[in-house]
Coordinates of C-alpha atoms and ligand atoms in Angstrom, one line a residue:
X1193 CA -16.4 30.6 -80.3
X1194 CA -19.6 29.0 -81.4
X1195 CA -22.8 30.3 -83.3
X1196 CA -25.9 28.4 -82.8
X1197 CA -27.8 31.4 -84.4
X1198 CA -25.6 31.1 -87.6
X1199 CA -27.1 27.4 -88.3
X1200 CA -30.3 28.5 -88.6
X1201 CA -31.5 29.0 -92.4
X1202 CA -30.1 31.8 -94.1
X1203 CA -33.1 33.7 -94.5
X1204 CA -32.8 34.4 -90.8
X1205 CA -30.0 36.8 -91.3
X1206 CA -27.5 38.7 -93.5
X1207 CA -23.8 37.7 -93.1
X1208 CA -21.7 40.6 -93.1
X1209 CA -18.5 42.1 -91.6
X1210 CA -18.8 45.1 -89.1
X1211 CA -17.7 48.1 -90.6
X1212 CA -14.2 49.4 -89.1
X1213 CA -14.4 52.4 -86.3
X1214 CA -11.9 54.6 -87.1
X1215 CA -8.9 55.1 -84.2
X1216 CA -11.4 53.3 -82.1
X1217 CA -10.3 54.1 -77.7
X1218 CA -11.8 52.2 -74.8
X1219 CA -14.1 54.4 -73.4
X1220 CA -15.5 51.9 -70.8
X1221 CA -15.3 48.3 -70.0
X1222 CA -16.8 46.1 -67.0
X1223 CA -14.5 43.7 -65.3
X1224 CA -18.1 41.7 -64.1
X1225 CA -19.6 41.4 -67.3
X1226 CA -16.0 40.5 -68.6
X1227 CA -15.8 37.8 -65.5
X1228 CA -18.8 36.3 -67.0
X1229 CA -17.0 35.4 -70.5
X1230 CA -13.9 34.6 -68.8
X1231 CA -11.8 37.4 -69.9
X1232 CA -9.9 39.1 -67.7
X1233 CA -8.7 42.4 -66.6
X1234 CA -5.5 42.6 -68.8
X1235 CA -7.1 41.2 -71.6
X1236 CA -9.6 44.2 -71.5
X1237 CA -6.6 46.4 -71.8
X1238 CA -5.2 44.9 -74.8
X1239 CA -5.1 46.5 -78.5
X1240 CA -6.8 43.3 -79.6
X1241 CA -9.6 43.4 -77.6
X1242 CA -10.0 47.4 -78.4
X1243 CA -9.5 46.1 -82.6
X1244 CA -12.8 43.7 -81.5
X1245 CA -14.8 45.8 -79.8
X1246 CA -14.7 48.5 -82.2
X1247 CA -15.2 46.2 -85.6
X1248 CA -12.0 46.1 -86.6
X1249 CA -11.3 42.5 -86.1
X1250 CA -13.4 39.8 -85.5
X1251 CA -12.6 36.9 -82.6
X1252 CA -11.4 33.3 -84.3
X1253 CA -14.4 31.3 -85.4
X1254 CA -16.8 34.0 -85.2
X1255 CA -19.4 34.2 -88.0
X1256 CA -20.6 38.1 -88.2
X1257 CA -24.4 38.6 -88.9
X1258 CA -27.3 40.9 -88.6
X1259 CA -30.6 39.2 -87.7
X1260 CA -34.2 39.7 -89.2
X1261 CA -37.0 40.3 -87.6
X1262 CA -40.3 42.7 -87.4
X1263 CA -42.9 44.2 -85.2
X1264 CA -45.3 46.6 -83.7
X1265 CA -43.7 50.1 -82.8
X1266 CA -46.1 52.4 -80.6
X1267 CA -48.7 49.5 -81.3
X1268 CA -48.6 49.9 -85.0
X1269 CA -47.4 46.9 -87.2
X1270 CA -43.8 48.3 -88.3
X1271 CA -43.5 45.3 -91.0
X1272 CA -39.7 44.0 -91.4
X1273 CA -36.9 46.3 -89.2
X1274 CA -34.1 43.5 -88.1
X1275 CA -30.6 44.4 -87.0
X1276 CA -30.3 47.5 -88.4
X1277 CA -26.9 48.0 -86.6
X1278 CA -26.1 45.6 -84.8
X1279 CA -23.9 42.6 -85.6
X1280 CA -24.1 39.1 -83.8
X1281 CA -20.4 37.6 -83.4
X1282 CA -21.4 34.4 -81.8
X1283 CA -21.2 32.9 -78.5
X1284 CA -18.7 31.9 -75.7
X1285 CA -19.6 29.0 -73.9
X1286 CA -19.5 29.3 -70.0
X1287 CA -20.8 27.9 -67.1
X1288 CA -24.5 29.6 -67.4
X1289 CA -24.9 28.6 -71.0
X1290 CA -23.4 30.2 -74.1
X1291 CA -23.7 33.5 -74.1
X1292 CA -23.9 35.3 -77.4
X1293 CA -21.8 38.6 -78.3
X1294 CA -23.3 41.4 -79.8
X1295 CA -21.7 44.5 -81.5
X1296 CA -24.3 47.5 -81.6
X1297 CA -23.1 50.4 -83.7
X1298 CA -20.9 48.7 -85.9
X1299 CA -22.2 50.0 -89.0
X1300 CA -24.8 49.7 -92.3
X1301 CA -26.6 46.2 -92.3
X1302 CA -29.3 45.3 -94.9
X1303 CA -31.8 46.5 -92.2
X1304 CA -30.7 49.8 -91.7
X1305 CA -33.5 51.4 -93.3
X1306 CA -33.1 55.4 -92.8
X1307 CA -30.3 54.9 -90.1
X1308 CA -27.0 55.2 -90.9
X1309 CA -25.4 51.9 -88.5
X1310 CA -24.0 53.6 -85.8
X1311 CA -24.4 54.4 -82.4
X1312 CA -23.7 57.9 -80.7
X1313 CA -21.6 58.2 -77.9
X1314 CA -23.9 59.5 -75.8
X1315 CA -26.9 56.2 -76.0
X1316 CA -23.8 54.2 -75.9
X1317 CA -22.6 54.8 -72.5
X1318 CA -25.8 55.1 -71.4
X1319 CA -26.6 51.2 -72.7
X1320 CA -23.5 49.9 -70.6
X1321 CA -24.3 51.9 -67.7
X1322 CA -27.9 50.8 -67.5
X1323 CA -26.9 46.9 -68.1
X1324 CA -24.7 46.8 -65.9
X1325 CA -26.8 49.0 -63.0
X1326 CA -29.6 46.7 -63.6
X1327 CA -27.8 43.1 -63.3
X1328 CA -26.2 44.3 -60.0
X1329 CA -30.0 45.5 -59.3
X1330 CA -30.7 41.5 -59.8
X1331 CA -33.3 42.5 -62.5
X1332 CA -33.0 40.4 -65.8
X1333 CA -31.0 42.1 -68.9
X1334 CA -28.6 41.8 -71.5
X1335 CA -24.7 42.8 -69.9
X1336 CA -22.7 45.2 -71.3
X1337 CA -19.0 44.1 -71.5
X1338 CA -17.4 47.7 -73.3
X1339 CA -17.5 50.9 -75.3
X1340 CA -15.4 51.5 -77.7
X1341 CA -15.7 55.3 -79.5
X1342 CA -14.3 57.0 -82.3
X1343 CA -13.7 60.9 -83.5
X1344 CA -15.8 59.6 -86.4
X1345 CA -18.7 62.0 -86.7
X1346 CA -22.4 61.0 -86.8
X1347 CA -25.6 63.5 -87.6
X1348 CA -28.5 63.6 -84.9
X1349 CA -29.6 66.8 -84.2
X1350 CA -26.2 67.5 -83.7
X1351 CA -23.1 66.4 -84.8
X1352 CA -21.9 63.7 -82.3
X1353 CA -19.5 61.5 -82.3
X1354 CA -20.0 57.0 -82.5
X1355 CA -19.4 54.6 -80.6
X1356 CA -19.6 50.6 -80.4
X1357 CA -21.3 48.8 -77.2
X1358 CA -20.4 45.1 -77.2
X1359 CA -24.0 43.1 -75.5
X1360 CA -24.1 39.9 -74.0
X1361 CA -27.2 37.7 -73.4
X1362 CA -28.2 34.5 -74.0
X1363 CA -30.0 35.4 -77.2
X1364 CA -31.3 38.5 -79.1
X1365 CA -34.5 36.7 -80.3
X1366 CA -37.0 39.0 -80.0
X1367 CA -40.8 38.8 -79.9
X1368 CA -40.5 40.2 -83.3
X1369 CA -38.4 37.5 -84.4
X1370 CA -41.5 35.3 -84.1
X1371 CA -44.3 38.1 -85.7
X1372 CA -41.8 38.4 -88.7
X1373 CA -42.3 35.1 -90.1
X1374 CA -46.1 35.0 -88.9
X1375 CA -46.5 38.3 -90.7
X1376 CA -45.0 37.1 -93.7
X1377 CA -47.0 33.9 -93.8
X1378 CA -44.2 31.4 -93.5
X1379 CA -45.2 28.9 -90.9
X1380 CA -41.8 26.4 -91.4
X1381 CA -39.5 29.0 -90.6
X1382 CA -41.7 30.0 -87.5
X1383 CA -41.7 26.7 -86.2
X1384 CA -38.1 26.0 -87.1
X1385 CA -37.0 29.5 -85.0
X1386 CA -39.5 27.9 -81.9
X1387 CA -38.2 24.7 -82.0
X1388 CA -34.6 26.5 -81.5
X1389 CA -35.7 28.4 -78.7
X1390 CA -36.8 25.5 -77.2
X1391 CA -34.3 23.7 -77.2
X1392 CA -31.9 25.9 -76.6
X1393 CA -33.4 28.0 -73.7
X1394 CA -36.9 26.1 -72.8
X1395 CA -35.9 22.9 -72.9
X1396 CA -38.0 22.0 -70.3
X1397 CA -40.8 22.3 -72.5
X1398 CA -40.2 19.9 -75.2
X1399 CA -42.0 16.9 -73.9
X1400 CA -44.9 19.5 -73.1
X1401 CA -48.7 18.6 -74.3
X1402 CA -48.4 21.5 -76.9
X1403 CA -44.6 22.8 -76.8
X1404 CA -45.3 26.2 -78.4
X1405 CA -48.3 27.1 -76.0
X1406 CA -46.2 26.2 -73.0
X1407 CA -43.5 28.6 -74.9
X1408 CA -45.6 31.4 -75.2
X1409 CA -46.7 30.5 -71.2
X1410 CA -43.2 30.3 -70.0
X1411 CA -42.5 33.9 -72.0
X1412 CA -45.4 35.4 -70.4
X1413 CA -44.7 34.6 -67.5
X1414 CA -40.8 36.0 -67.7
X1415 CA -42.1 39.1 -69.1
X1416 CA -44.5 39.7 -66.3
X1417 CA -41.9 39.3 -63.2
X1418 CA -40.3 41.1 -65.2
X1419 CA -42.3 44.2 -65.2
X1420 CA -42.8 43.4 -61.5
X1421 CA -39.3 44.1 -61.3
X1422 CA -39.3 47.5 -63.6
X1423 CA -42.3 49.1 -61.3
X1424 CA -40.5 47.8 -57.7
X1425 CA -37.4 49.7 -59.0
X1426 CA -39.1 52.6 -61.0
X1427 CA -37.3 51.3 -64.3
X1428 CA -39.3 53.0 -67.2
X1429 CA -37.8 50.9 -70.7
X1430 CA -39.3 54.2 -72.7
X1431 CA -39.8 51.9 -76.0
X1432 CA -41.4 48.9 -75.2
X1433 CA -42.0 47.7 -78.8
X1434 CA -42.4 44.1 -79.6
X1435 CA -39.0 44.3 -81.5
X1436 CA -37.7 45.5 -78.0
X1437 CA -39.1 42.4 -76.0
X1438 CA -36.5 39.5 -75.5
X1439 CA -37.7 35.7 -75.3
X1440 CA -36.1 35.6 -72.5
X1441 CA -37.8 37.6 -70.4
X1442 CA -34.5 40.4 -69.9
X1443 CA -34.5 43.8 -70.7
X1444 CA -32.9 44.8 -73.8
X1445 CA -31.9 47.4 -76.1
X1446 CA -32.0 49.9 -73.8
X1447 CA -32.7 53.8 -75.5
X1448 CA -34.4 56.4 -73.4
X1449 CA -34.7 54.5 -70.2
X1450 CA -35.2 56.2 -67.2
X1451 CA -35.4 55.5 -63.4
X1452 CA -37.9 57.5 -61.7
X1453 CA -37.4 60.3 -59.7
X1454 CA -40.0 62.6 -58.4
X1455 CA -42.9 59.7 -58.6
X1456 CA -45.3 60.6 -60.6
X1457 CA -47.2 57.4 -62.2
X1458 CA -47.9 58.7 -65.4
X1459 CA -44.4 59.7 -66.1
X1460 CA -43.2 59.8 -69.6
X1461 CA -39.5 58.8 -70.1
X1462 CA -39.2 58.9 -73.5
X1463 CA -39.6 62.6 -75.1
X1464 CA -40.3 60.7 -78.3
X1465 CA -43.6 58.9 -77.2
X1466 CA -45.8 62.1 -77.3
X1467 CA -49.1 59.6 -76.1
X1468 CA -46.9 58.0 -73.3
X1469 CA -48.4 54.6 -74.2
X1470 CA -45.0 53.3 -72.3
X1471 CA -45.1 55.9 -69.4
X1472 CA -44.5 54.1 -66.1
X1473 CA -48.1 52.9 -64.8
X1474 CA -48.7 51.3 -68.5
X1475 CA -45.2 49.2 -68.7
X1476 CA -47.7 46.2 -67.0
X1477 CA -50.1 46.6 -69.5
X1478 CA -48.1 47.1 -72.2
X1479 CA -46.4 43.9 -71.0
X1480 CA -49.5 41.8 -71.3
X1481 CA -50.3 43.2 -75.4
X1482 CA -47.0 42.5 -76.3
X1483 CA -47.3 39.0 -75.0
X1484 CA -50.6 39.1 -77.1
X1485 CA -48.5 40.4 -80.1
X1486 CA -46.7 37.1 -79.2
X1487 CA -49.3 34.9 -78.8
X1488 CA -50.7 36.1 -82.3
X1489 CA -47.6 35.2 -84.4
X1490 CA -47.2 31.8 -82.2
X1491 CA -51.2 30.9 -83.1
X1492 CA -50.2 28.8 -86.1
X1493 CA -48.1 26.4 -84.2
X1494 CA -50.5 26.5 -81.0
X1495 CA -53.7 25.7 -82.9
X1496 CA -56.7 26.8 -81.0
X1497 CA -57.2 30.5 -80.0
X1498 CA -58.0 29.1 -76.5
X1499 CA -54.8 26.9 -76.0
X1500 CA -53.3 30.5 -76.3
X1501 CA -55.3 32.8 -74.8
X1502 CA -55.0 30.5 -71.8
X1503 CA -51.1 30.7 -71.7
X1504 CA -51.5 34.0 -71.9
X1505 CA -54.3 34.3 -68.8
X1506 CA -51.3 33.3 -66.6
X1507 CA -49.9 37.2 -67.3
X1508 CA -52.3 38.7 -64.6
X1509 CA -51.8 36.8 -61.5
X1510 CA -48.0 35.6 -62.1
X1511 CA -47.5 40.1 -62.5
X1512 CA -49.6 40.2 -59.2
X1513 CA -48.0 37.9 -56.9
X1514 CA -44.3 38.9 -57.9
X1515 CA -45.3 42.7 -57.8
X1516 CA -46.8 42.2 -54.1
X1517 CA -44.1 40.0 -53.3
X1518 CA -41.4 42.3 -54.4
X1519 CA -43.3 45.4 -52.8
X1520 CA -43.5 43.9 -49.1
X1521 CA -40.0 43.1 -49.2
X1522 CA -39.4 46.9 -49.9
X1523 CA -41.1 47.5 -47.1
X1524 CA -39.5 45.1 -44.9
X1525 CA -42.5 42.8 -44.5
X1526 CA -41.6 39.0 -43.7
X1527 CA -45.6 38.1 -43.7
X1528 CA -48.3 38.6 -45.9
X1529 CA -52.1 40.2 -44.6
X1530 CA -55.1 40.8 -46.0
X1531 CA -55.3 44.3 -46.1
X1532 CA -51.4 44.6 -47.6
X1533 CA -52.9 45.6 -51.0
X1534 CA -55.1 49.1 -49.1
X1535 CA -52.0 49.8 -47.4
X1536 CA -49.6 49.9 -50.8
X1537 CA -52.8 51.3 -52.5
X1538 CA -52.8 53.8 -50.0
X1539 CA -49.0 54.3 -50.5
X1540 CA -48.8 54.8 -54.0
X1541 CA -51.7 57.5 -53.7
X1542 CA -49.7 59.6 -51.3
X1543 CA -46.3 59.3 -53.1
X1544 CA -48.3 60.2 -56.5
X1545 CA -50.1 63.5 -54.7
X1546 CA -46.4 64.4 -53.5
X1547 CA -44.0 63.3 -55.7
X1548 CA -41.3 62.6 -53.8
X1549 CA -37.7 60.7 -55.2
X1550 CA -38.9 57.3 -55.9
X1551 CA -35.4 55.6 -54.3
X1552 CA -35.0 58.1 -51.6
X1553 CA -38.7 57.5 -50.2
X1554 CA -38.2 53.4 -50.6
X1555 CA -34.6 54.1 -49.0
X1556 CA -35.3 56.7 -46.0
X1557 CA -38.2 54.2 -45.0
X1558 CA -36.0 51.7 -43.9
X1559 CA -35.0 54.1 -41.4
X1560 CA -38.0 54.4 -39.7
X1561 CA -38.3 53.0 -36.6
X1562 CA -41.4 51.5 -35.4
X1563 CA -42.1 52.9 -31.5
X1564 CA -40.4 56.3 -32.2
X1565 CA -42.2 59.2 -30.5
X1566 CA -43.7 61.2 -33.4
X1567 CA -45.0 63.7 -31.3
X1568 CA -42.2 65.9 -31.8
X1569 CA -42.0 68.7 -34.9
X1570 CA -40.0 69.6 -37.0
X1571 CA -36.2 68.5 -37.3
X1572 CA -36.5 66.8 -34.7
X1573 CA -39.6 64.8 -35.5
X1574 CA -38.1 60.9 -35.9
X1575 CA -39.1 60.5 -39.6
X1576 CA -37.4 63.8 -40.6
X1577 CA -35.3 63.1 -43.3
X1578 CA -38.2 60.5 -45.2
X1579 CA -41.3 62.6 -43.8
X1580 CA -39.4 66.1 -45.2
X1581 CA -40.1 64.0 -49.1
X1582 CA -43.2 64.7 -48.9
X1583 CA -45.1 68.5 -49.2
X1584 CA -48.4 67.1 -47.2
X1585 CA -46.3 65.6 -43.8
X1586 CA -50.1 65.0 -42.2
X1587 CA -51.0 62.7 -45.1
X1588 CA -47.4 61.2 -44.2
X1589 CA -47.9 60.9 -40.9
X1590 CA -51.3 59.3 -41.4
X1591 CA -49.8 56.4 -43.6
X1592 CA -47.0 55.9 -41.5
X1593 CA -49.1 55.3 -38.4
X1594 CA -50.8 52.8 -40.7
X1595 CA -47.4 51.4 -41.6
X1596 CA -46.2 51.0 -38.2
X1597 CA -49.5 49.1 -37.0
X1598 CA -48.4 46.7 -39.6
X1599 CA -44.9 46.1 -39.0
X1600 CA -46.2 45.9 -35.4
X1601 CA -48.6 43.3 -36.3
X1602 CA -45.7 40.9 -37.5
X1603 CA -43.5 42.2 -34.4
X1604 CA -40.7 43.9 -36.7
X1605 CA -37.8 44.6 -35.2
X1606 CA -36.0 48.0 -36.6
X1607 CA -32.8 46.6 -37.0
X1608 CA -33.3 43.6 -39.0
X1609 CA -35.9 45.4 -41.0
X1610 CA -33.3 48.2 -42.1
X1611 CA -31.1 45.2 -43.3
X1612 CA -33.6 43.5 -45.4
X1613 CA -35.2 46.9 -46.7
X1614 CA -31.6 47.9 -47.5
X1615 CA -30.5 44.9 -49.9
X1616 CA -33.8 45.4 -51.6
X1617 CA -34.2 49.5 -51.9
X1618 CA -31.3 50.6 -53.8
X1619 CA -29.3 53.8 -52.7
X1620 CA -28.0 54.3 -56.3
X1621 CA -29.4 54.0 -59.3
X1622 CA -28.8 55.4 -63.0
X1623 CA -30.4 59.1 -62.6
X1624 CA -30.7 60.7 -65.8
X1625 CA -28.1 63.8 -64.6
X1626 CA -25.2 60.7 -63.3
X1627 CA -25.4 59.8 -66.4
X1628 CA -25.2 63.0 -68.1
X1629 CA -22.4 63.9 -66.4
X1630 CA -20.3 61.7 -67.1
X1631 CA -21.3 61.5 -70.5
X1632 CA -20.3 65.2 -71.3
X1633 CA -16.8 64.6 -69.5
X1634 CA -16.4 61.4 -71.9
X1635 CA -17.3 63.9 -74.8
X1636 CA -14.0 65.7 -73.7
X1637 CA -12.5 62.3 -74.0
X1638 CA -12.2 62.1 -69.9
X1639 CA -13.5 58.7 -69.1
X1640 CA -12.6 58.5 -65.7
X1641 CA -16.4 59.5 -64.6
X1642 CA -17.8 56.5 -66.5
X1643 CA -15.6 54.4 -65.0
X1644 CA -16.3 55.8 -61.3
X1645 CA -20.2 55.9 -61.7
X1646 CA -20.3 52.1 -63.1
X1647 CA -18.3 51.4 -59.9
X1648 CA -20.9 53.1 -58.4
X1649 CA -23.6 51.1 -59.6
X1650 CA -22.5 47.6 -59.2
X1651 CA -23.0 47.8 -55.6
X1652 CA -25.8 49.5 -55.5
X1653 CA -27.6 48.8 -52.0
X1654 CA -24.4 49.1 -50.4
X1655 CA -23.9 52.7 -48.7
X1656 CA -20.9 54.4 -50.0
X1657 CA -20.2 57.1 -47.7
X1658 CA -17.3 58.4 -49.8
X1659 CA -20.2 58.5 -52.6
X1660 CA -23.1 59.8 -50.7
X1661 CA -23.6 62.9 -53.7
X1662 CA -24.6 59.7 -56.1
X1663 CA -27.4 59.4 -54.3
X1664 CA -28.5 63.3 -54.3
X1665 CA -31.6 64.5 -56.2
X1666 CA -31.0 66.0 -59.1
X1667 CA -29.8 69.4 -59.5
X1668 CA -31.9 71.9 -60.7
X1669 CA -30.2 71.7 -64.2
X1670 CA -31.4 68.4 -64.4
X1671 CA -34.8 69.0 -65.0
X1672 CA -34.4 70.4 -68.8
X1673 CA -32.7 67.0 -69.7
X1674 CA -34.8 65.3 -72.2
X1675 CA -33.8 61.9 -73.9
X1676 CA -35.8 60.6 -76.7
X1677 CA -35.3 57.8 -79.5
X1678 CA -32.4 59.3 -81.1
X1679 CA -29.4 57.4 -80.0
Ligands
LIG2786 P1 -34.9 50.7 -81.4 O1 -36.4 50.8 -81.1 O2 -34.1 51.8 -81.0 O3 -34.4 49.4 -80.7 O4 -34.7 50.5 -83.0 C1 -35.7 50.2 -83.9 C2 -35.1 49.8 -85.2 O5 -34.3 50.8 -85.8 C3 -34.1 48.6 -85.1 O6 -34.3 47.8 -86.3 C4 -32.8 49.2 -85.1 O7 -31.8 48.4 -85.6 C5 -33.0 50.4 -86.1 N1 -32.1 51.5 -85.9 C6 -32.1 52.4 -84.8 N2 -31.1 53.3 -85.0 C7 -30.4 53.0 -86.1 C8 -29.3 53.5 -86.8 N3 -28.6 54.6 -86.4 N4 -28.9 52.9 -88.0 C9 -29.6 51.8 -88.4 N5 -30.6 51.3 -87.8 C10 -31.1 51.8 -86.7
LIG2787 MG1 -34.5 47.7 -80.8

């Protein structure tokens, strides 16, 4: 084990040990993310592994420490927050880079402010869930390798119980990371944490006319295919603060995430964010300021407010190109036209006036087929199952005879369509009541629903007949479940 992060000056973290988990269990692990570190079934299994993932022992050569850094929450500078519970190991070299380990939960750090270090059960599984949903969804994000949890109480509203996620990514460096020393007027130890980034993950960009202006262009661009990818799956992040944002471009720190169900654009994940500054149609948006909040703290090493707002002018069109990319494929185009923006337009406006499941809509639609006869009712009318989402069927019928023009215009053929629509549109995704679910049967220390679910989800465009109930709406209980920021 390595730790690049750990030669960085010490005022860039606290070294510290993880605070021990009492009679830690494995509640989850994932063989892939596990695959990626080069560890291997058995060695998930083992009482050492479990004595790591909980805290309770550190790997050989690792150097524990909680990083620094700031930022804006809700768009309000927050000052200093850092790691406030979680504890970088270091990293494992493999063949995509080192990849850096990550304990989140494992207690008090000198940045714990209010919080008391740990983790609840409940966020925790639903942080190794999500990472590993969304890799196998081939959208950028930290991996998940385990969970290890503990009778050890922990005060939220309730009394829950804690648990320990190990992370994996690249780096934790955050957009924060940058605002904190910008903030607190200290230009070397900005440029010495950009130059490290550089050369560690852009290195690309070091010969570059000005470096740090092609760093903040390189980020901006990331973070905009990567809220491409968010709307084209109906990912909400529910807390897209700048401490929240990776340099990399990957989701992270996942809290009150949602996927979206019955679309609605304005959709509010996060119970917490009463203004819903991060509801669904703002995540783009919100994308583009906290690149601004970026490009800010990286103006001392850029120079001229011009240099950056032109790195930053490359948000708009690189969002728009993968966004239209990303949303032909779901609809099984292989060309681009003209008037493909009236027709999603025209889309988005019907599935917003009738709300129907987001996945299910982009799902059934593969289904259609292009010279059915829609003149019968009913059951048997050919678009049944998709046209049946939807409360006003004429408004349906009237898109789709839009829709089928279009795939006539590039001469689509059904069947090859329904292939490419289908390794694009996921079947399964991380509903809020899956999750719940198995969540409350790991609270009665039965982990075998975890386990099942993040099967589940790693092959998620894949139909799973023995599964199909994973791809159900939710039931009716489902829509009094609430998550907010307390995890
Ligand atoms: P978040 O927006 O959830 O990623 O967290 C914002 C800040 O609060 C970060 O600095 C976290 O480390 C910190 N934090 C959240 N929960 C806790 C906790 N239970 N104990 C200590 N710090 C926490
Ligand atoms: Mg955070």
């Amino acid at each position: 084990m390595q730790h690049s992060f750990a030669g960085l000056p010490s005022d860039f973290y606290t070294r510290l040990m993880p605070t021990p988990l009492p009679q830690p269990y494995l509640v989850a692990a994932s063989s892939q993310a596990a695959a990626l570190i080069g560890l291997d079934q058995a060695s998930l299994a083992e009482q050492s592994t479990l004595d790591i993932l909980a805290g309770n022992a550190i790997p050989d050569q690792a150097q524990p420490l909680s990083a620094v850094y700031s930022g804006h929450q809700f768009g309000v500078w927050a000052g200093q927050l850092g790691d406030g519970r979680a504890i970088l190991l270091g990293e494992v070299p493999t063949e995509h880079g080192p990849i850096e380990l990550q304990l989140k939960g494992a207690g008090l750090t000198p940045y714990s402010r209010m919080g008391d270090g740990r983790a609840v059960l409940r966020s925790s599984i639903r942080e190794f869930l999500c990472s590993e949903a969304m890799a196998a969804l081939g959208i950028p994000t930290s991996r998940a390798l385990a969970v290890a949890g503990s009778d050890q109480g922990v005060v939220r509203e309730t009394i829950e119980t804690s648990a320990v996620v190990l992370r994996m990514a690249p780096t934790f460096i955050r957009f924060g990371s940058f605002e904190h020393w910008f903030y607190r007027n200290q230009p070397e130890q900005l440029k010495t944490l950009a130059d490290y980034v550089i050369a560690r993950f852009y290195p690309q960009l070091r010969d570059a006319a000005n470096p740090y202006a092609a760093l903040l262009e390189a980020v901006t661009r990331r973070t905009a295919e990567l809220m491409a990818h968010w709307q084209a799956v109906g990912f909400m992040h529910g807390v897209m603060n700048t401490d929240n944002m990776s340099i990399l471009g990957e989701t992270i720190d996942y809290g009150p995430f949602g996927f979206m169900e019955a679309f609605d654009s304005n959709h509010i994940c996060n119970h917490s964010d009463s203004q819903g500054r991060y509801s669904y149609g703002n995540q783009p948006q919100i994308g583009h300021w906290n690149c601004y909040a970026l490009g800010q703290a990286l103006l001392p090493l850029i120079g001229e407010v011009e240099t950056a707002q032109a790195a930053l002018d490359v948000y708009q069109p690189v969002f728009a190109a993968k966004i239209d990319a990303l949303l032909r494929a779901k609809l099984g185009f292989t060309t681009a036209q003209d008037d493909d923006r009236d027709l999603l337009d025209a889309m988005f406006g019907m599935l917003h006036d009738n709300h129907p499941d987001f996945t299910l809509f982009f799902r059934r639609l593969g289904n259609l087929q292009v010279d059915a006869d829609t003149s019968e009712e009913g059951n048997a009318h050919p678009d049944a199952p998709l046209r049946d989402l939807f409360i006003d069927r004429a408004a349906f019928d009237a898109w789709a005879l839009r829709y089928r023009a279009r795939l006539r215009q590039e001469n689509s053929i059904d069947s090859l369509r329904k292939a490419a629509m289908d390794a694009v549109n996921p079947k399964y995704v991380l509903r809020n009541y899956l999750a719940q679910v198995a969540i409350e049967k790991a609270q009665q220390k039965d982990f075998t629903e975890v386990a099942r679910l993040l099967k589940v989800l790693q092959r998620p465009f894949d139909e799973q007949p023995e599964h199909e109930a994973y791809a159900a709406l939710p039931p009716d209980w489902a829509s009094h479940l609430e998550v907010s920021c307390s995890s």
